[in-house]
Tab-separated table of C-alpha atoms and ligand atoms in Angstrom:
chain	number	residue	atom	x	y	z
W	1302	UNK	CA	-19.358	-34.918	16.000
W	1303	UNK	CA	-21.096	-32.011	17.726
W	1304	UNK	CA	-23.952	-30.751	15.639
W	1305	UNK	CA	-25.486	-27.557	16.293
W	1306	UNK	CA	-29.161	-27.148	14.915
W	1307	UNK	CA	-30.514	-23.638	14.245
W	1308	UNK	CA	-33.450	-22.692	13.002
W	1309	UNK	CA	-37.101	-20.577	13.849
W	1310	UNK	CA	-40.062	-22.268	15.759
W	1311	UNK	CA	-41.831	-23.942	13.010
W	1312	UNK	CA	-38.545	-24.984	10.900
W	1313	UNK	CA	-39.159	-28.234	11.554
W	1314	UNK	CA	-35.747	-28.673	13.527
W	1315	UNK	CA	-37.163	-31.257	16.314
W	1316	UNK	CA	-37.797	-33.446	13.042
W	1317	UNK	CA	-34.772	-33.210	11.463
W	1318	UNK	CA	-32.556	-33.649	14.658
W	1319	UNK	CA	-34.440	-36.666	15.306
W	1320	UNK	CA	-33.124	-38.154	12.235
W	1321	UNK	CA	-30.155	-36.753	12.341
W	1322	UNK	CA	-29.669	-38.326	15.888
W	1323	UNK	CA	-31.250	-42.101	14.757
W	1324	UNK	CA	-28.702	-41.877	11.049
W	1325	UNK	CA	-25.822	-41.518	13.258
W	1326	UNK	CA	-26.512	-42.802	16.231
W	1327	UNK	CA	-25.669	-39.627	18.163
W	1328	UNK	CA	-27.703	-38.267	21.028
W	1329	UNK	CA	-29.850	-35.560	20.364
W	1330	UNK	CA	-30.650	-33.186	23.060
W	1331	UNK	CA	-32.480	-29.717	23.376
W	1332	UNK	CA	-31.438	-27.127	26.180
W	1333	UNK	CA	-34.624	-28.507	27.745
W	1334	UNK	CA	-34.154	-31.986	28.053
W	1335	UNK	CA	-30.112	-31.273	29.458
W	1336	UNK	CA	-32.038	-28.994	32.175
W	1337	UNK	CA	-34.664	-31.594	33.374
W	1338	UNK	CA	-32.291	-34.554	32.691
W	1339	UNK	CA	-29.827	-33.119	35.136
W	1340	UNK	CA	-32.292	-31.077	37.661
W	1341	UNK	CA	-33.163	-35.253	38.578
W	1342	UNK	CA	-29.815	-36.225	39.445
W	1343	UNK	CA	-28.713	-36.442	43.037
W	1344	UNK	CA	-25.666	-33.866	42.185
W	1345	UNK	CA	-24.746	-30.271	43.385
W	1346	UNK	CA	-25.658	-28.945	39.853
W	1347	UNK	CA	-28.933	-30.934	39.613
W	1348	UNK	CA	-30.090	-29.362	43.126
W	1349	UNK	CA	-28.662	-26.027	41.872
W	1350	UNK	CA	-30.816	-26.247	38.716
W	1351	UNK	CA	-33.911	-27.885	40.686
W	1352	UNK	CA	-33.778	-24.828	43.491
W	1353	UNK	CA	-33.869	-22.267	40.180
W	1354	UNK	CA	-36.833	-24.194	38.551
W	1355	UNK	CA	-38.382	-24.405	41.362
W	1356	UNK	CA	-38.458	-20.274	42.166
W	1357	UNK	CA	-39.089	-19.435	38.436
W	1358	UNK	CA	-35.642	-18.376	37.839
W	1359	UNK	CA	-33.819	-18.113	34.864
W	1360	UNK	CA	-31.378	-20.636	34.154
W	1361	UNK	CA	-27.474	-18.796	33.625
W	1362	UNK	CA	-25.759	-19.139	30.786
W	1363	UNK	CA	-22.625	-21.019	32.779
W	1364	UNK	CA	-25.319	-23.429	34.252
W	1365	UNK	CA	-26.107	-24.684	31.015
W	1366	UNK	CA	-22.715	-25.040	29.752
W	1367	UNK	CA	-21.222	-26.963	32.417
W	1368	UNK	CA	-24.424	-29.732	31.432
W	1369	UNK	CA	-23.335	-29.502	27.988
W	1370	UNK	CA	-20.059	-30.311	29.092
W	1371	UNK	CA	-21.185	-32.987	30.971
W	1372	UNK	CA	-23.084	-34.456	28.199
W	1373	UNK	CA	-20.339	-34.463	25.746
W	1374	UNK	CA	-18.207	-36.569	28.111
W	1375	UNK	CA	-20.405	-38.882	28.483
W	1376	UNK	CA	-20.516	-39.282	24.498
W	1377	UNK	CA	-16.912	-38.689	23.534
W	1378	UNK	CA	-17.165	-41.128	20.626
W	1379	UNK	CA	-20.418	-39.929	18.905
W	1380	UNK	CA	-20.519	-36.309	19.539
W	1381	UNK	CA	-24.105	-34.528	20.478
W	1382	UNK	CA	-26.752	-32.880	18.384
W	1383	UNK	CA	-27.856	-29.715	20.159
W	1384	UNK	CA	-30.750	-27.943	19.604
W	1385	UNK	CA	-30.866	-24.442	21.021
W	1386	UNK	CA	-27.550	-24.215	22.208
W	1387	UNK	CA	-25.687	-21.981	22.130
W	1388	UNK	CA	-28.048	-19.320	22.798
W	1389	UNK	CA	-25.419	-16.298	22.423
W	1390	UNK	CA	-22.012	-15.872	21.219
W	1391	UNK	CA	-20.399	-15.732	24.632
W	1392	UNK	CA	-21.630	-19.684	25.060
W	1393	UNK	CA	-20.771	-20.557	21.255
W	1394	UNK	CA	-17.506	-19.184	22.036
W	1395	UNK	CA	-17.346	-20.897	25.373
W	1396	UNK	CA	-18.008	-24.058	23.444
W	1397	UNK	CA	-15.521	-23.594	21.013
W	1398	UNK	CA	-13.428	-23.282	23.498
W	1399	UNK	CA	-14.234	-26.430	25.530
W	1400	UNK	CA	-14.289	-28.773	22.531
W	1401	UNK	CA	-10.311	-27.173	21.467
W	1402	UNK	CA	-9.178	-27.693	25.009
W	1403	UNK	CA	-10.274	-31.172	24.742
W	1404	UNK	CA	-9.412	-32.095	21.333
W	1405	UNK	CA	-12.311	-32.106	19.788
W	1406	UNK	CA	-13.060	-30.478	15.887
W	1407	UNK	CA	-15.020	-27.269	16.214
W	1408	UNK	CA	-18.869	-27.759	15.852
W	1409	UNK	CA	-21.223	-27.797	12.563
W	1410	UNK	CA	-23.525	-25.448	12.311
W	1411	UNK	CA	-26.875	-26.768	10.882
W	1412	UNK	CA	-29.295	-23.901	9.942
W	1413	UNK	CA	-32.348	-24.446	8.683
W	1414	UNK	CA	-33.584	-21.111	7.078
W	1415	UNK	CA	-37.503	-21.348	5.986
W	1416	UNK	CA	-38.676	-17.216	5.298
W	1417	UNK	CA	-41.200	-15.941	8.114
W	1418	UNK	CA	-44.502	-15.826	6.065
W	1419	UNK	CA	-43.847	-19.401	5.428
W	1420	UNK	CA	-43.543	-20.171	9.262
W	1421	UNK	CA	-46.306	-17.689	9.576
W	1422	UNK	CA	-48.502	-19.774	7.183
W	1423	UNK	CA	-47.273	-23.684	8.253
W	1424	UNK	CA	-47.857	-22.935	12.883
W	1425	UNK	CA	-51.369	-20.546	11.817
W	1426	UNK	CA	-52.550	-23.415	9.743
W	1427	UNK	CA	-52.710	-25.511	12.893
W	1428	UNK	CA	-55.633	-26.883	15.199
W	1429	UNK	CA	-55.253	-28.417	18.211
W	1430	UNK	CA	-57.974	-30.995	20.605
W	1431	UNK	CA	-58.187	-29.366	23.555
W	1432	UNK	CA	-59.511	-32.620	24.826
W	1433	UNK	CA	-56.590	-35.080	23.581
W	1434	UNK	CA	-53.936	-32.104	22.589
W	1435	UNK	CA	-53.833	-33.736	19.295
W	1436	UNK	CA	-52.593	-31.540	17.352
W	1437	UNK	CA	-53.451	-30.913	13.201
W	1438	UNK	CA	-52.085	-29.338	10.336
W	1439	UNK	CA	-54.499	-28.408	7.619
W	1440	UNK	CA	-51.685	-28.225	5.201
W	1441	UNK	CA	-50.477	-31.899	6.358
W	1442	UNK	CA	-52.105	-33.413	8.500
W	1443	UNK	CA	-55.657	-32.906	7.970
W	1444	UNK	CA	-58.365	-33.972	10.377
W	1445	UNK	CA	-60.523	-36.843	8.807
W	1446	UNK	CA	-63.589	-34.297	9.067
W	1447	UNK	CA	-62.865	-30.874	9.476
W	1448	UNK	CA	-62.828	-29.173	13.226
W	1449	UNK	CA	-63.501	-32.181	14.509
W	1450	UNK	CA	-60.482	-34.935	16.522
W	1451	UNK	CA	-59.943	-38.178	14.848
W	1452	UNK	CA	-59.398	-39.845	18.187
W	1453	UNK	CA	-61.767	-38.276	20.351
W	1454	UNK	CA	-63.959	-36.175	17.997
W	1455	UNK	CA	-63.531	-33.529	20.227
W	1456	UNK	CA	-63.986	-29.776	18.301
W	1457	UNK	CA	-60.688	-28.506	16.922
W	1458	UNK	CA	-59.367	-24.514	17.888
W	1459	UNK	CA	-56.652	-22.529	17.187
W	1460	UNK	CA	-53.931	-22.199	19.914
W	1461	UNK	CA	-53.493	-18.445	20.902
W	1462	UNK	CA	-49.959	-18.497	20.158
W	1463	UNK	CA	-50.772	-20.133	16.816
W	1464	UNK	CA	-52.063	-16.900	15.656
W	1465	UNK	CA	-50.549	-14.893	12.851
W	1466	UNK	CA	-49.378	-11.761	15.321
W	1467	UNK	CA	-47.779	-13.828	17.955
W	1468	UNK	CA	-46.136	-15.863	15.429
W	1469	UNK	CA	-44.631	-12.878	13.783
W	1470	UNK	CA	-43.608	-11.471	17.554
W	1471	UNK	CA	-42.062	-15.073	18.450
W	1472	UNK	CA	-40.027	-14.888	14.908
W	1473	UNK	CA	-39.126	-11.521	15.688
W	1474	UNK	CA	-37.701	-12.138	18.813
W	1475	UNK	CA	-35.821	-15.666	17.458
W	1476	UNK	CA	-34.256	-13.628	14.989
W	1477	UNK	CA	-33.205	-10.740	17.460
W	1478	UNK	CA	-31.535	-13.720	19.736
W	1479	UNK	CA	-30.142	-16.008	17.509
W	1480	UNK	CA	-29.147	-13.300	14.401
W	1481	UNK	CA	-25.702	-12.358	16.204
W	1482	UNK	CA	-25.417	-16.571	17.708
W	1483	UNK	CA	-25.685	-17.143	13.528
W	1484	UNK	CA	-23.339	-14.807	12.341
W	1485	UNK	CA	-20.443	-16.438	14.912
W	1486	UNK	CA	-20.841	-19.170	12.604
W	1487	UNK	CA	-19.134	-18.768	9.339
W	1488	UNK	CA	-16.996	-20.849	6.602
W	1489	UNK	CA	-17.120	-24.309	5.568
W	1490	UNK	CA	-18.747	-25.784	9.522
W	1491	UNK	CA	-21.617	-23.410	8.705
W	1492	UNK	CA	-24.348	-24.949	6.332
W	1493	UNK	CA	-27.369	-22.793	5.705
W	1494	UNK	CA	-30.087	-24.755	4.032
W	1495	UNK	CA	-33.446	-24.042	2.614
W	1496	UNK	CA	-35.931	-25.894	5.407
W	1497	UNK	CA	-38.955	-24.269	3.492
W	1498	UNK	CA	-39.179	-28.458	1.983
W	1499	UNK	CA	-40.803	-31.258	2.416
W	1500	UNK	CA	-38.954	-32.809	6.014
W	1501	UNK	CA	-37.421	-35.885	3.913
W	1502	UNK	CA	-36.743	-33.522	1.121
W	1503	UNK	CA	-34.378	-30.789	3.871
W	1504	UNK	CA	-33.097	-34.257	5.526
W	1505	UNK	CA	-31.512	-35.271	2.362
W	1506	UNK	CA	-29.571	-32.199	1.929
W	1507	UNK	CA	-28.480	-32.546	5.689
W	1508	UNK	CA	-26.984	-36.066	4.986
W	1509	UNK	CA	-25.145	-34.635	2.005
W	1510	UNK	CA	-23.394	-31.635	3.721
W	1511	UNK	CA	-22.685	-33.616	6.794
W	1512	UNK	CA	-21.560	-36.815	5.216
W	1513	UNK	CA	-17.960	-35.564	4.748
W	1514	UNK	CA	-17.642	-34.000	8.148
W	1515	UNK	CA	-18.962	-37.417	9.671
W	1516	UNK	CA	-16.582	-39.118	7.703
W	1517	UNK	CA	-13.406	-37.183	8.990
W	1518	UNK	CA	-14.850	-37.412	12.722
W	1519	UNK	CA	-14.873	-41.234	12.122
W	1520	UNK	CA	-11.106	-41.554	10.872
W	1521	UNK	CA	-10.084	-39.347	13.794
W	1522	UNK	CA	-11.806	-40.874	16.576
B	1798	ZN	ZN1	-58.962	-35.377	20.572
């Protein structure tokens, strides 16, 4: 089934797609990996993407969606989890399209909604090594001592962007971006849950709410 994962920086969607991806053994992969994945292959597209890496460009919507594409032929049985696409409604559209034209049930749309201070409070509550990039979280994840690396005992700092007005400017422009890419997504494939949980605790509800859409992908396959 194609799962699409929304949610800020901070929601803890790399966790939960990872489990999503190892409970139903479907591949999980982030605009990132599909762009780095493919700019190594020996193709037209991979020496298309490699060229725009390469001279700091900005990767076009259509680019990406023809690697999507690619990647969900190569798993028509078990579907994809993506995280961060689509990026705007003319590519959630696009894919909508693709996965009709091809049979396929439109996708579920995973959002995990956790409010801003709470974001604000969970990525400013982080140190990072600068010697190891170990990274800590002092709500977690606490450092044996504090300041100071458990596997290097180098002294622990605050990233810039892990400050309180950058984090607010990042969620402001995630939910500029991805507010109109959300509200594409309505009816009984969209499930908004409360990520502001403990990461087994959000996981749980995720298993619940995509149980019965896993079920009917299974009988149609
Ligand atoms: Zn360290």
């Amino acid at each position: 089934m194609i799962i699409l994962l929304f949610g800020p920086p901070g929601s803890g969607k790399g966790t939960q797609a990872r489990l999503i991806s190892e409970w139903l053994s479907v591949p999980s992969l982030s605009t990132g990996d599909m762009l780095r994945s493919e700019a190594r292959q020996d193709s037209d597209l991979g020496r298309k993407i490699r060229e725009t890496l390469a001279e700091g460009r900005y990767v076009s919507d259509e680019m990406v969606n023809v690697i999507v594409l690619q990647q969900l032929e190569r798993n028509p049985a078990s579907g994809l989890v993506l995280d961060g696409y689509p990026r705007t409604v003319r590519q959630a559209v696009y894919l909508e399209n693709a996965l009709l034209e091809r049979g396929f049930p439109p996708p579920v749309a995973v959002h995990l909604d956790v409010p801003t201070e709470q974001i604000v409070e969970r990525l400013s509550s982080r140190e990072q090594c600068p010697a190891c990039r170990r990274i800590f979280n002092l709500l977690q994840q606490q450092p044996r001592s504090p300041g100071v690396c458990d596997d290097c005992s180098g002294s622990l700092v605050r990233r810039d962007d892990d400050k309180p007005d950058v984090i607010r400017e990042r969620l402001h422009t995630y939910h500029e971006l991805t507010g109109p890419v959300l509200a594409h997504y309505t009816g009984a494939n969209y499930l908004p849950l409360d990520g502001n949980r403990k990461p087994d605790a959000v996981f749980r509800d995720i298993q619940v709410s995509l149980d019965p859409f896993h079920k009917r992908w299974i009988a149609d396959r």
